[in-house]
XYZ file of C-alpha atoms in Angstrom:
436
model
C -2.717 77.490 118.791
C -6.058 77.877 117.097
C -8.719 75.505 115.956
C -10.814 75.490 112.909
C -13.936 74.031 111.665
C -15.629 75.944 108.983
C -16.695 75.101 105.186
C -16.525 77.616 102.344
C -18.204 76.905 99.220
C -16.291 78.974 96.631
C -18.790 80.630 94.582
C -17.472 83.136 93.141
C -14.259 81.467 91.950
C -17.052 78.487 90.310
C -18.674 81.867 88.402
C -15.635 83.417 87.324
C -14.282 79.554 85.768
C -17.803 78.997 84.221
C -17.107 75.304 84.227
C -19.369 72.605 85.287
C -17.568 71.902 88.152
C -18.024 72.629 91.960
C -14.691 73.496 93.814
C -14.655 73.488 97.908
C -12.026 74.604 100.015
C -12.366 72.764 103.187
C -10.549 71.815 106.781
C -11.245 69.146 108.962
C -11.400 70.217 112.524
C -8.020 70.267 113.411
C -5.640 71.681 115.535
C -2.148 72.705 114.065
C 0.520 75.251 114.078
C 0.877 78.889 111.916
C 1.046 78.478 108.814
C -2.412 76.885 108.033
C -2.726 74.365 105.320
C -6.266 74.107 102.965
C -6.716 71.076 101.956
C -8.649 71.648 98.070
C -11.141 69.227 96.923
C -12.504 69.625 93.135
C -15.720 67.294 92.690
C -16.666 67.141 88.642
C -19.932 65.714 88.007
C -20.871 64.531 91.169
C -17.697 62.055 91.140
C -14.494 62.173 93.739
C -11.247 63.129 91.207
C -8.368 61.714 92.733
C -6.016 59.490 91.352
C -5.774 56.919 94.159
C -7.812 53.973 93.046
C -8.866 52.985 96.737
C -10.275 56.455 97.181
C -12.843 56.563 94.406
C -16.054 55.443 94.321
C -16.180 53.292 91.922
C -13.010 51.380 89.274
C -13.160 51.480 85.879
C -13.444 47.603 84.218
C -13.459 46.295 81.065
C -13.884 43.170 79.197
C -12.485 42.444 75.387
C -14.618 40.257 72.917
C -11.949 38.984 71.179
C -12.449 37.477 67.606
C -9.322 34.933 67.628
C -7.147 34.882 64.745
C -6.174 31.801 63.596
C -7.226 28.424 62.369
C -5.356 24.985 62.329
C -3.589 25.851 58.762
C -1.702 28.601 60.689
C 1.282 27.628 62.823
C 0.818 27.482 66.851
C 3.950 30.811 66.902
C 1.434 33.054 64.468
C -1.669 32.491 66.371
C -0.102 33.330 69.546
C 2.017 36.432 68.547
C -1.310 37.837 66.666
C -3.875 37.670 69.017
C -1.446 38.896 72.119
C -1.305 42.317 69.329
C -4.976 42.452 69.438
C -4.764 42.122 73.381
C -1.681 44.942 73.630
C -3.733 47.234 71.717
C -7.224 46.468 73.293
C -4.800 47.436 76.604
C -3.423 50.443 75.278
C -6.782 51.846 74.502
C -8.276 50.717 77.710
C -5.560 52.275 79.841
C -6.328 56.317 77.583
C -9.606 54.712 79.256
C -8.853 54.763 82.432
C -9.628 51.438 83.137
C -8.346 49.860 86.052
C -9.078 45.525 85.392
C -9.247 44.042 81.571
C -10.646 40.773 81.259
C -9.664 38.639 77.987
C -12.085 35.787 77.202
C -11.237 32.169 77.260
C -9.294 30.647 74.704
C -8.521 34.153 73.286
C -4.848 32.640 72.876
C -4.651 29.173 73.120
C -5.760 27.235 70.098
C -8.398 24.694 72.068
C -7.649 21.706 69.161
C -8.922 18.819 71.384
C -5.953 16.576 70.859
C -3.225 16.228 73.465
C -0.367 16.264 70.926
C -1.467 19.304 69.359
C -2.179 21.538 71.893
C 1.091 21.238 73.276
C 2.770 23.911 71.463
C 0.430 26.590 72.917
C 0.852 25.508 76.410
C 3.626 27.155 78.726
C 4.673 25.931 82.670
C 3.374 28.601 84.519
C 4.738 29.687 88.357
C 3.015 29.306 91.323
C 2.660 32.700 92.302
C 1.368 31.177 95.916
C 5.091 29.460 96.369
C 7.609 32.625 94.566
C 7.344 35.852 92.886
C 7.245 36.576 89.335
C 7.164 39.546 87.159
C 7.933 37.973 84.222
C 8.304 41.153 82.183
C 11.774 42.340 84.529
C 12.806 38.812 83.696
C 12.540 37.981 80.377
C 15.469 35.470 80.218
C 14.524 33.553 82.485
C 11.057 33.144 81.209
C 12.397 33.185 77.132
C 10.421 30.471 76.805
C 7.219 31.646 78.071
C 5.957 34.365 75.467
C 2.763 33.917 76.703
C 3.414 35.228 79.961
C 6.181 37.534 79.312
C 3.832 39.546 77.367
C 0.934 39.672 79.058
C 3.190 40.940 81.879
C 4.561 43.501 80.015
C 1.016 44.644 78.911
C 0.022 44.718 82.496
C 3.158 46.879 83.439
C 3.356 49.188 80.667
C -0.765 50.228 80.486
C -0.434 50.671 84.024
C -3.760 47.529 84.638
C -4.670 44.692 86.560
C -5.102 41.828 83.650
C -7.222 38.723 83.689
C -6.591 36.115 81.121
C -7.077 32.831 79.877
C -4.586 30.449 79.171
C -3.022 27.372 79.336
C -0.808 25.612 82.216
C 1.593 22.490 81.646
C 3.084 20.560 84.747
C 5.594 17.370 84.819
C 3.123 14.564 86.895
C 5.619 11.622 85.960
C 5.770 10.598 89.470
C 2.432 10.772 90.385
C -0.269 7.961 90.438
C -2.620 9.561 87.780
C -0.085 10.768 85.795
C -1.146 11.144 82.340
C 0.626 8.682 79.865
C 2.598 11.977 77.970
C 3.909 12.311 81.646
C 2.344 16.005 81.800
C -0.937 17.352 82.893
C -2.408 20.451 80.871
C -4.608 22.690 82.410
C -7.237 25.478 81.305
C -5.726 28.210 83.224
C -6.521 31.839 84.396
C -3.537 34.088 85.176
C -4.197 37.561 87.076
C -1.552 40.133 86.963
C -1.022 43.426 88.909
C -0.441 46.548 87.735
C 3.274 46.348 87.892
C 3.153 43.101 85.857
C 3.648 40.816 89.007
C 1.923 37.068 88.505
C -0.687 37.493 91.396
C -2.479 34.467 90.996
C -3.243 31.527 88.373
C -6.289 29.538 88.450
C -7.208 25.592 87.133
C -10.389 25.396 85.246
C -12.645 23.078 88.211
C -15.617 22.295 85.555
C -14.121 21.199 81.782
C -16.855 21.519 78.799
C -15.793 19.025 75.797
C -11.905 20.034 76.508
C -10.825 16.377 75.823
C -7.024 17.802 75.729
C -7.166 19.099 79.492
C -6.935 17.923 82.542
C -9.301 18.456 85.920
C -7.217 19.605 89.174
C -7.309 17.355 91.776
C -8.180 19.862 94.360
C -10.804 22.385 94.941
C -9.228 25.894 94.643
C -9.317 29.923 96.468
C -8.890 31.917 93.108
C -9.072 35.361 95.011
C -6.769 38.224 94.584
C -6.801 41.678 95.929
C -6.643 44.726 93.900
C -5.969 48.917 94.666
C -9.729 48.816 94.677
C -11.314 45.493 95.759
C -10.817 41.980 96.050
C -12.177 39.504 93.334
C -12.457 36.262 91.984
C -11.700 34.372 88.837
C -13.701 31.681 87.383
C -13.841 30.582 83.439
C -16.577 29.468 81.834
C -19.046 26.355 82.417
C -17.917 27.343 86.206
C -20.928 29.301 86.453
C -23.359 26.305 86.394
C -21.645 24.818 89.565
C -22.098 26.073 93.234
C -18.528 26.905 94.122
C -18.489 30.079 92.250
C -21.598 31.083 94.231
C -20.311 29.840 97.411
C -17.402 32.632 96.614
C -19.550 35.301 95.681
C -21.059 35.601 99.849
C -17.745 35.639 100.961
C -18.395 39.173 102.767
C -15.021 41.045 101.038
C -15.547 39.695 97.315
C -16.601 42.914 95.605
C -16.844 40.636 92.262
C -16.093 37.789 89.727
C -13.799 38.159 86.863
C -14.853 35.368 84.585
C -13.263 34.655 81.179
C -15.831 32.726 78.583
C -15.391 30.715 75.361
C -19.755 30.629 75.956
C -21.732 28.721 73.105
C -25.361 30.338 73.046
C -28.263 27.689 73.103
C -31.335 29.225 72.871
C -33.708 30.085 74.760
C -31.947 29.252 78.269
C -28.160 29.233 77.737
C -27.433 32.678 75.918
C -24.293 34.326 77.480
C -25.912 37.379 78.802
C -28.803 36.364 80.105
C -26.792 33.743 81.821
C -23.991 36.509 83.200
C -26.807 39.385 84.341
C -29.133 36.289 85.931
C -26.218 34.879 87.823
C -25.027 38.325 89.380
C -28.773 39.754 90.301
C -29.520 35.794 91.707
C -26.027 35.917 93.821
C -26.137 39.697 94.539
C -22.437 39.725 93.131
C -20.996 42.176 90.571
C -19.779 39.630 87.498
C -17.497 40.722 84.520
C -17.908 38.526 81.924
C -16.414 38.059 78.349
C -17.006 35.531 75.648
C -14.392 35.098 72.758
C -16.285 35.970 69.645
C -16.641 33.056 66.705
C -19.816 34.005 65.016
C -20.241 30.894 63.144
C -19.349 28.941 66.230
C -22.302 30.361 68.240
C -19.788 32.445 70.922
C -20.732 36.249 71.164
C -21.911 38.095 74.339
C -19.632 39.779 76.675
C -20.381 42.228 79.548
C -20.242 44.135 82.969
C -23.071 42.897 85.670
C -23.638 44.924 88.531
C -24.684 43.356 91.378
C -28.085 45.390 91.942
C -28.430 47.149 88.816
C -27.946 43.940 86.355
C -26.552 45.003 82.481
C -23.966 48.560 83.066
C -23.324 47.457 79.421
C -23.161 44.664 77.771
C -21.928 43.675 73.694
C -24.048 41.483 71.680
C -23.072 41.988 68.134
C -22.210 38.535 66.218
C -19.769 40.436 63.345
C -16.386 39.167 63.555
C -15.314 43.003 64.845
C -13.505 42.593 68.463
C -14.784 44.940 70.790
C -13.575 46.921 74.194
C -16.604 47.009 76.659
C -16.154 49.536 78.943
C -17.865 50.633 82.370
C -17.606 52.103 85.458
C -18.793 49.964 88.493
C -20.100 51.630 91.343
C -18.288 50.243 94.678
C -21.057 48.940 97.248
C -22.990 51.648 98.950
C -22.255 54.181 95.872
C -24.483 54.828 93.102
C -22.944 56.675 89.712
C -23.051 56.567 86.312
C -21.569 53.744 84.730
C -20.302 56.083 81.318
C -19.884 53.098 79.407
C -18.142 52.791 75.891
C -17.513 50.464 73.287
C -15.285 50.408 71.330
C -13.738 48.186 67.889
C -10.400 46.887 67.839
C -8.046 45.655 65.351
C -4.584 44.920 65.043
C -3.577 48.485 64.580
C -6.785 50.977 65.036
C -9.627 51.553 67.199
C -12.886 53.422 66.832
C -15.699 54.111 68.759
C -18.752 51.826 68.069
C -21.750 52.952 67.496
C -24.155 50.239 65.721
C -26.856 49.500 67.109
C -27.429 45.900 65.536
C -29.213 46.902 62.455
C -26.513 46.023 60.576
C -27.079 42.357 61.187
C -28.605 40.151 59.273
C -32.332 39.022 60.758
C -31.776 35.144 60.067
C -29.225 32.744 61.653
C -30.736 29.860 62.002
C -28.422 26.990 61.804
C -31.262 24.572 60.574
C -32.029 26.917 57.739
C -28.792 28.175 56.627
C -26.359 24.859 58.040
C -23.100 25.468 59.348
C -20.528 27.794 58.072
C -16.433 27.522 56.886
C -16.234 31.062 58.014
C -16.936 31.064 61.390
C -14.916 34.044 62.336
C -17.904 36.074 60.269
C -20.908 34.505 59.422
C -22.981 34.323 62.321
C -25.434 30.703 63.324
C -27.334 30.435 66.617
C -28.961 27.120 67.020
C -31.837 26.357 68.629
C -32.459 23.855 71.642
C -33.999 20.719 71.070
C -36.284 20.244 73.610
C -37.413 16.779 72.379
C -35.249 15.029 75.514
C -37.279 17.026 78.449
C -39.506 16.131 80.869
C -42.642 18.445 80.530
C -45.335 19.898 82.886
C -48.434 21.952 82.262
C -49.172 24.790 84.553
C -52.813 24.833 84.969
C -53.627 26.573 88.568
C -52.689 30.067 89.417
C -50.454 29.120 92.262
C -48.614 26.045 92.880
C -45.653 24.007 93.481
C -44.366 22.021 91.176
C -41.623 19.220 90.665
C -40.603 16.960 86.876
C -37.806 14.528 86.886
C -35.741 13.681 83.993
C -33.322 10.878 84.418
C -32.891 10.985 88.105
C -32.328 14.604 88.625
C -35.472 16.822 90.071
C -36.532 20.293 89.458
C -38.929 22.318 91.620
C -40.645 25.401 90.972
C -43.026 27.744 92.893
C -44.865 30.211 91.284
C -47.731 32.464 91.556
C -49.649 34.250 88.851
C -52.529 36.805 88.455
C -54.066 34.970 85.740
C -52.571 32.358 83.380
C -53.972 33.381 79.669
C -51.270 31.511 77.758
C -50.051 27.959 77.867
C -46.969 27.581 80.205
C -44.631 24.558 80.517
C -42.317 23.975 83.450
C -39.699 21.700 81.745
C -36.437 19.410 83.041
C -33.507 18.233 81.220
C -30.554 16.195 82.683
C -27.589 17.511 80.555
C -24.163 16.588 80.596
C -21.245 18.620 78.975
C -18.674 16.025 78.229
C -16.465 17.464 80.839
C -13.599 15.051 82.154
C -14.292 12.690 85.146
């Protein structure tokens, strides 16, 4: 028996590739039997290549900004089928990506019409993946009814991904006390699949934003799942504003929060990426957010927010092109280069995107240019009216402060060098028509 414990840094072999990698040919200290095994290691760029996702360190995410087809001329079957092509190609290209997670925005399916009757025919009864197993893609008799989920299985399965996605849940309540009077609750759902297209976990919208056709679930939920190279959360939307999602986030093994948006900007407070990269650096929590994209409806902004380092890369271009956001996030205790990419989708191509917002045009008021037909393309932002808050001055150069406005209380605590403009500390009870 022999032991050995010795390095070797092949140098010559590196001089004789001239390459820009660095190969080592390394053994443990082990003990072991004639003949000898070397275990080879190839680093390129700093960066572990190995193909087992737990290994690495870092996974490769992205997030889809999604401008949904569709409009209530077309039918409820064209919508669907259209923008679950934009989704199967966003996948394909994310997987010659190698991206590990894709997020797809709220609403990036469903059609949210606001009436009960309507919305029906783009809602499917979706599995408990807590109570069976489903992998709706091997089965797709048994869920014939379910295109939704049968083919964002299938997508999952065949690119090889973990997929988050927004849709929405129906469930027979005629039994039940607060039964709805259609006999049916409908729910704002998320739906996480693995990468071999298994239904890993589905998850109720808890906060509803002016979604008069949905329904509230009566219990507070654990939306985690567990991936080949973390464990996350899924929120949607409005969820941000509400402690839950924070209470989550110091959960000691969530690595990060998938959360699919359908975000309306108000300026200057309630833009979508300053809201995403403020909420990850204030929890210390990795969020992947994306917004659907409706220009004229004031929705754009989708991104990947590391936990320490804020933006890894972010889209903000309000031009009716869907875009791929890609990055890679660095798994706690690692620091690399996020190498991120953007890229535009359509139905059937893909290029690389490269604009860097000149293209856009400088106004967008909606109180000088009023509202547009064409909201998938003509981009409005709209300004918040600030007549409704409760105002204070700051005058000293250190102080705490508190303003009510209609019962509810904000406090602030600042201090400042000098003060040599005019600051107001302002408070604004706001409600967002969500369901009681």
């Amino acid at each position: 028996m022999q032991r050995l414990s010795e390095i070797y840094i092949g140098t010559e072999i590196y001089s004789e590739l001239k390459t820009t990698e660095t190969i080592c040919f390394f053994c443990r200290e082990m003990t072991f039997f004639v003949p000898v095994f070397i275990i080879v290691c190839v680093l390129r760029n700093g960066l572990f290549v190995n193909s087992d996702p737990s290994s690495k360190p870092y996974y490769t995410a992205a997030v889809f900004e999604h401008n949904r087809f569709g409009s209530m001329n077309d039918t409820a079957d064209d919508i669907i089928q259209t923008n679950l092509e934009f989704y199967r190609k966003a996948a394909e290209v994310a997987k010659s990506k190698e991206v590990d997670i894709i997020v797809f925005p709220e609403y990036g399916i469903v059609y949210n019409t606001g009436n009960r009757t309507k919305v029906k025919q783009f809602l499917e009864s979706i599995p408990d993946p807590a109570l069976s197993f489903s992998n709706p893609c091997d089965k797709p008799r048994t869920f014939s009814k379910n295109s939704i989920l049968h083919t964002l299985s299938c997508i999952a399965k065949n690119n090889s991904l973990y997929i988050v996605a927004n849709m929405g849940d129906i469930q027979n309540c005629k039994e039940e006390h607060e039964c709805p009077e259609d006999g049916v609750y409908h729910y704002n759902t998320n739906v996480v699949f693995d990468r071999n297209g298994k239904l890993i976990l589905k998850y109720h919208k808890e906060h509803l934003c002016y979604e008069f056709d949905m329904n509230l679930p009566k219990e507070q939920q654990v939306p985690v799942f567990k991936t080949d190279f973390g464990n996350f959360a899924t929120y949607t939307s409005f969820d941000i504003q509400f402690k839950r999602m924070s209470e989550v986030a110091q959960w000691p093994d969530i690595d990060g929060i998938m959360l699919p948006s359908m975000w309306v900007d108000v300026a200057p407070q309630f833009n979508s990426i300053q809201i995403y990269q403020s909420w990850a650096l204030g929890n210390n929590c990795t969020l992947i957010g994306t917004n659907i994209q409706i220009p004229g409806y004031f929705a754009v902004g989708s991104g990947i927010f590391h936990h320490r380092k804020g933006a890894l890369t972010y889209s903000y271009n309000p031009d009716g092109i869907s875009k791929l956001v890609i990055a890679r996030v660095p798994k706690r205790g690692f620091n690399i280069p996020a190498n991120p990419k953007t890229i535009a989708i359509t139905r059937h191509h893909s290029w690389d995107w490269d604009k860097n917002g000149h293209h856009m045009k400088i106004e967008c008021s909606r109180q000088l240019l009023n509202d547009t037909e064409d909201i998938h393309n003509e981009y409005r932002c709209v300004e918040e009216d600030t007549s409704n808050y409760t105002f204070i001055k700051l005058t000293d150069r250190s102080a705490h402060l508190e303003v009510c406005s209609n019962g509810m209380c904000c406090s602030l605590d600042y201090t400042a060098q000098k003060l040599l403009e005019t600051f107001l500390f302002g408070c604004l009870q706001w409600n967002c028509g969500y369901v009681q």
